[in-house]
Amino acid sequence: MCTLLFRTVFPIHRQLDDSCFYKSSVGIFLRNLSASSVIEQEKAERFRTLLENYEFNDTQISRLAKETPNIFSCNPQNIILPKLKFFLSIGVLSSDLPKVIMGNPALLGGSIEKQFIPCYNFLKTLVDSDENIARILKRSPRILSCNLKVMEPNVELLGEAGVPESFISYMLIHFPHSVQMKCDKFKRSVDKTIQMGFDPSRMMFIRAVHVLCEISDQAWENKIKVYRRFGLSDTEIVSAFRSHPLCMRLSEEKITRGMEFYVNEMSWSPAIVARSPVALFYNLERRIIPRCRVIKILMDKGFVKEYSTVISFLSMTDPQFLTKFVLNYKNDLPEIMDVIMLDRSRRIIVGSCLK
């Protein structure tokens, strides 16, 4: 019976690269099945058919078999189907439903009345539509399993700090993981944000809280040390964080490579980067290096003055940059075309405007 059940519930015509994982996970399920004799072939067929009808693929069904084998012993029509319908009823698209479930398989075992509906009602008081609730679920499928005794105090703390309701809603939609942080961690993040001078009535406050929630104390200190190595003071680092909080989410390697180029290759003061930390976010090879080469030539020849901020030319589109800083000077500085052509050959800058 196990062989028949294996072929029926989990067809074996799989591509080779998926077969090992597929067979191993199904094997776990079948061993559990054989040991407990909880489920019959007919019930397993209904379960698989139900999932397929809701756009689950074979790999996803196999993962469920491996991670939550006990779920296959329940009655799919009575236990699973109502939950799938519930998620669709609150705005989750049928094409997104498998992704939401696979992001938190425990949803299939949760209680609609005791867990999902209370969480949904709480979220609905803070966001204005089911469409936004669906966006939250796509970003954080675990939020419907989150303890309201965690989320509610965190949201209340934001309100008490003076954060407008519209910004709280924004945080839930865009940074739902942060609101699910343990209350003590969340409070420390809010307090630290206030201590650094962020205004709770401004959107940047929300972004800063999010970063502080997501980054560990050790990671924060490590990145502070990286910035210090390039001569930035703690005041300048905090100023950079206030300007663009995500500068503390960049990897230590990305911070190091960007700062090394600006400070060592371009001979710019670290303070220039600190005033425009978003300059560290761009791709070094494809955008920063080729554009800075052009700017350096123009500066050396006296056509442009030294930039107090690098963001003005880094944030331009390729056509805008090429028009303003390359094509306008190609007659006076033919060599500038050589720099761009060299980079273009390496697919660093889109060169359609050079034709």
XYZ file of C-alpha atoms in Angstrom:
355
model
C 0.000 0.000 0.000
C 2.871 2.393 0.778
C 4.221 2.052 -2.775
C 0.789 2.746 -4.255
C 0.294 5.668 -1.887
C 3.688 7.116 -2.796
C 2.861 7.036 -6.498
C -0.600 8.426 -5.995
C 0.101 11.219 -3.558
C 3.538 12.171 -4.837
C 4.060 11.209 -8.515
C 7.615 10.108 -9.206
C 8.020 11.634 -12.680
C 10.286 14.445 -11.452
C 13.252 16.163 -13.006
C 16.534 14.690 -11.839
C 17.753 17.745 -9.898
C 14.647 17.718 -7.711
C 14.260 13.991 -7.203
C 16.593 13.508 -4.237
C 14.950 16.194 -2.144
C 11.533 15.079 -3.277
C 12.025 11.427 -2.430
C 13.668 12.126 0.924
C 10.886 14.395 2.126
C 8.188 12.044 0.940
C 10.039 9.181 2.585
C 9.730 10.925 5.932
C 6.023 11.282 5.389
C 5.584 7.653 4.385
C 7.530 6.379 7.385
C 5.296 8.395 9.660
C 2.283 7.120 7.793
C 3.328 3.509 8.029
C 4.067 3.827 11.728
C 0.843 5.505 12.771
C -1.610 4.286 10.104
C -3.428 7.576 10.540
C -4.187 8.334 6.941
C -5.672 6.335 4.113
C -4.885 6.575 0.428
C -8.146 8.227 -0.418
C -7.643 10.994 2.152
C -4.098 11.610 0.911
C -5.366 11.920 -2.643
C -7.939 14.496 -1.555
C -5.286 16.439 0.304
C -2.943 16.588 -2.668
C -5.764 17.452 -5.049
C -6.911 20.249 -2.746
C -3.444 21.799 -2.653
C -3.042 21.496 -6.413
C -6.396 23.211 -6.912
C -5.016 26.139 -4.927
C -1.907 26.366 -7.132
C 0.584 24.542 -4.904
C 3.271 22.843 -6.979
C 4.931 19.484 -6.332
C 7.963 20.978 -4.606
C 5.768 22.911 -2.192
C 3.651 19.848 -1.421
C 6.852 17.888 -0.837
C 8.096 20.536 1.609
C 4.835 20.328 3.532
C 5.225 16.565 3.684
C 8.707 16.990 5.150
C 8.102 19.898 7.517
C 4.549 19.223 8.684
C 3.821 15.527 8.012
C 1.073 15.418 10.645
C -0.999 17.813 8.581
C -1.637 14.974 6.127
C -3.544 13.056 8.773
C -6.302 15.662 9.071
C -9.475 15.955 7.064
C -8.547 18.433 4.319
C -12.106 19.566 3.658
C -12.804 20.340 7.310
C -9.405 21.582 8.468
C -7.388 22.927 5.527
C -9.965 24.175 3.037
C -11.598 26.724 5.415
C -8.182 28.278 6.087
C -7.312 28.560 2.422
C -10.674 30.213 1.782
C -10.148 32.553 4.730
C -6.832 33.816 3.390
C -8.407 34.432 0.000
C -11.305 36.259 1.662
C -8.970 38.779 3.305
C -7.310 39.787 0.065
C -4.566 37.231 -0.588
C -4.431 36.483 -4.318
C -4.724 32.849 -5.344
C -1.336 33.125 -7.077
C 0.254 34.378 -3.832
C -1.453 31.903 -1.494
C 1.137 29.082 -1.801
C 3.967 31.545 -1.122
C 2.200 32.833 2.000
C 1.583 29.325 3.321
C 5.097 28.129 2.545
C 6.440 31.179 4.366
C 4.649 29.936 7.479
C 3.296 26.356 7.179
C 1.983 26.683 10.735
C -0.882 28.687 9.247
C -2.443 25.402 8.152
C -2.584 24.297 11.773
C -3.729 27.549 13.341
C -7.187 28.466 14.545
C -9.247 30.814 12.405
C -11.455 31.927 15.294
C -8.881 32.134 18.075
C -5.816 33.350 16.146
C -6.379 34.561 12.591
C -9.532 36.621 12.999
C -8.294 38.541 16.104
C -5.009 39.335 14.319
C -6.859 40.320 11.156
C -9.220 42.604 13.082
C -6.269 44.238 14.830
C -4.459 44.853 11.548
C -7.647 46.164 9.936
C -7.860 48.911 12.557
C -4.441 50.154 11.432
C -4.440 49.709 7.659
C -7.184 50.845 5.353
C -7.815 47.850 3.105
C -7.616 44.100 2.668
C -5.198 44.774 -0.173
C -2.722 46.195 2.330
C -3.290 43.292 4.698
C -2.420 40.981 1.803
C 0.771 43.002 1.240
C 1.641 42.553 4.910
C 1.089 38.803 4.687
C 3.309 38.520 1.607
C 6.117 40.280 3.447
C 5.559 38.487 6.736
C 3.379 35.352 6.615
C 4.065 34.853 10.336
C 2.150 37.946 11.363
C -1.169 36.069 11.627
C 0.544 33.697 14.044
C 2.028 36.505 16.104
C 0.895 36.997 19.690
C -1.232 40.123 19.944
C 0.290 40.681 23.382
C 3.469 41.539 21.476
C 2.119 43.561 18.564
C -0.414 45.667 20.469
C 2.072 47.116 23.026
C 4.555 47.858 20.242
C 1.968 49.772 18.242
C 0.782 51.582 21.371
C 4.379 52.598 22.124
C 4.681 54.237 18.714
C 1.503 56.188 19.321
C 2.663 57.290 22.751
C 5.944 58.498 21.221
C 3.990 60.765 18.878
C 4.116 58.742 15.665
C 1.112 59.586 13.426
C -1.322 56.759 12.654
C -0.508 56.995 8.946
C 3.162 56.274 9.706
C 2.254 53.363 11.977
C 0.216 51.968 9.104
C 3.199 52.448 6.791
C 5.419 50.533 9.193
C 2.994 47.635 9.358
C 2.749 47.438 5.576
C 6.434 47.876 4.745
C 8.257 46.630 7.864
C 5.891 44.113 9.500
C 8.750 42.109 11.029
C 9.734 45.068 13.204
C 6.313 45.326 14.854
C 6.567 41.650 15.834
C 9.806 42.166 17.769
C 9.832 41.350 21.470
C 8.558 44.325 23.402
C 11.832 45.021 25.213
C 13.838 45.013 21.970
C 11.247 47.209 20.271
C 11.221 49.688 23.148
C 15.025 49.921 23.144
C 14.919 50.655 19.426
C 12.301 53.388 19.844
C 14.165 54.942 22.797
C 17.482 54.903 20.921
C 15.860 56.520 17.884
C 14.522 59.331 20.055
C 17.903 59.762 21.768
C 19.585 60.212 18.386
C 17.322 63.156 17.669
C 14.804 61.695 15.244
C 11.438 63.442 15.131
C 8.574 60.936 15.730
C 6.310 63.047 13.512
C 8.588 62.430 10.499
C 8.763 59.313 8.328
C 12.508 58.993 8.926
C 11.723 58.034 12.542
C 9.907 54.907 11.330
C 12.790 53.945 9.054
C 15.280 54.354 11.887
C 13.215 52.228 14.287
C 12.978 49.551 11.613
C 16.757 49.440 11.135
C 17.426 49.328 14.876
C 14.904 46.508 15.282
C 16.469 44.444 12.524
C 20.139 44.893 13.409
C 21.825 43.356 16.428
C 23.818 45.431 18.900
C 26.997 43.646 17.818
C 26.372 44.307 14.123
C 25.702 47.961 14.912
C 29.010 48.294 16.749
C 30.896 46.511 13.967
C 29.611 48.936 11.354
C 30.350 51.915 13.580
C 33.967 50.667 13.692
C 34.098 50.442 9.886
C 32.993 54.061 9.499
C 35.431 55.156 12.205
C 38.337 53.530 10.330
C 37.854 56.086 7.583
C 38.055 58.996 9.984
C 34.388 59.659 10.655
C 33.509 60.833 14.141
C 30.603 59.348 16.080
C 28.713 62.604 15.497
C 29.208 62.313 11.735
C 28.136 58.666 11.782
C 24.941 59.495 13.671
C 24.355 62.354 11.227
C 24.706 59.917 8.318
C 22.272 57.529 9.995
C 19.796 60.362 10.497
C 20.135 61.257 6.820
C 19.639 57.695 5.570
C 19.097 55.020 8.261
C 19.604 52.151 5.845
C 23.305 53.031 5.692
C 23.616 50.850 8.804
C 22.018 47.892 7.035
C 24.714 47.746 4.374
C 27.245 44.952 4.747
C 30.625 45.775 6.228
C 32.217 44.801 2.914
C 30.028 47.176 0.888
C 30.680 50.051 3.290
C 34.419 49.374 3.185
C 34.673 49.142 -0.613
C 32.632 52.302 -1.148
C 34.496 54.354 1.441
C 37.881 53.128 0.175
C 37.056 54.273 -3.350
C 35.706 57.686 -2.406
C 38.451 58.449 0.141
C 41.491 56.770 -1.450
C 40.757 56.884 -5.178
C 38.807 60.140 -5.394
C 40.644 61.833 -2.488
C 37.358 63.085 -1.077
C 36.824 63.828 2.580
C 34.880 61.101 4.438
C 32.530 63.872 5.544
C 31.352 64.250 1.923
C 30.098 60.658 1.953
C 28.651 61.056 5.445
C 26.536 63.948 4.192
C 25.194 61.762 1.355
C 25.395 58.158 2.643
C 23.078 56.920 -0.105
C 26.188 57.154 -2.324
C 27.298 53.870 -0.721
C 24.181 52.064 -1.957
C 25.001 52.189 -5.671
C 26.863 49.460 -7.504
C 30.573 50.211 -7.358
C 31.582 48.747 -10.735
C 28.532 49.647 -12.799
C 27.806 53.155 -11.526
C 30.163 54.660 -8.953
C 33.546 54.029 -10.617
C 32.685 55.002 -14.221
C 30.784 58.133 -13.246
C 33.449 59.252 -10.792
C 36.096 58.810 -13.493
C 34.185 61.223 -15.687
C 33.699 63.718 -12.856
C 37.393 63.505 -11.936
C 38.442 64.371 -15.491
C 36.072 67.348 -15.526
C 37.361 68.502 -12.133
C 41.017 68.145 -13.150
C 40.369 70.229 -16.274
C 38.433 72.855 -14.351
C 35.110 72.281 -16.073
C 33.286 71.449 -12.828
C 34.022 72.352 -9.241
C 34.578 69.765 -6.550
C 31.287 68.245 -5.511
C 30.176 68.820 -1.960
C 27.815 65.875 -2.433
C 28.160 62.878 -4.725
C 24.480 62.085 -4.833
C 23.675 64.722 -7.442
C 25.400 62.880 -10.296
C 25.062 59.338 -8.959
C 21.279 59.563 -8.719
C 20.835 60.676 -12.340
C 19.632 58.250 -14.959
C 22.212 57.093 -17.503
C 20.842 59.364 -20.279
C 20.806 62.357 -17.919
C 24.376 61.762 -16.798
C 25.684 61.145 -20.303
C 24.020 64.289 -21.635
C 25.127 66.602 -18.820
C 28.639 65.348 -18.109
C 29.786 63.579 -21.274
C 28.156 64.793 -24.466
C 28.343 68.440 -23.394
C 32.143 68.158 -23.125
C 33.044 65.681 -25.863
C 34.384 68.396 -28.197
C 36.551 70.037 -25.547
C 37.610 66.753 -23.951
C 37.631 63.909 -26.513
C 39.306 61.664 -23.951
C 36.147 61.664 -21.893
C 34.535 59.553 -24.612
C 37.322 57.023 -24.262
C 36.558 56.605 -20.576
C 32.891 56.005 -21.262
C 33.537 53.703 -24.184
C 35.904 51.648 -22.037
C 33.282 51.302 -19.350
C 30.572 50.700 -21.877
C 32.504 47.769 -23.320
C 32.404 46.252 -19.825
C 28.678 46.884 -19.628
C 29.143 49.347 -16.775
C 27.173 52.206 -18.288
C 24.331 51.992 -20.787
C 25.774 53.560 -23.923
C 22.759 54.044 -26.167
C 23.119 57.845 -25.948
C 26.635 57.648 -27.382
C 25.476 56.518 -30.809
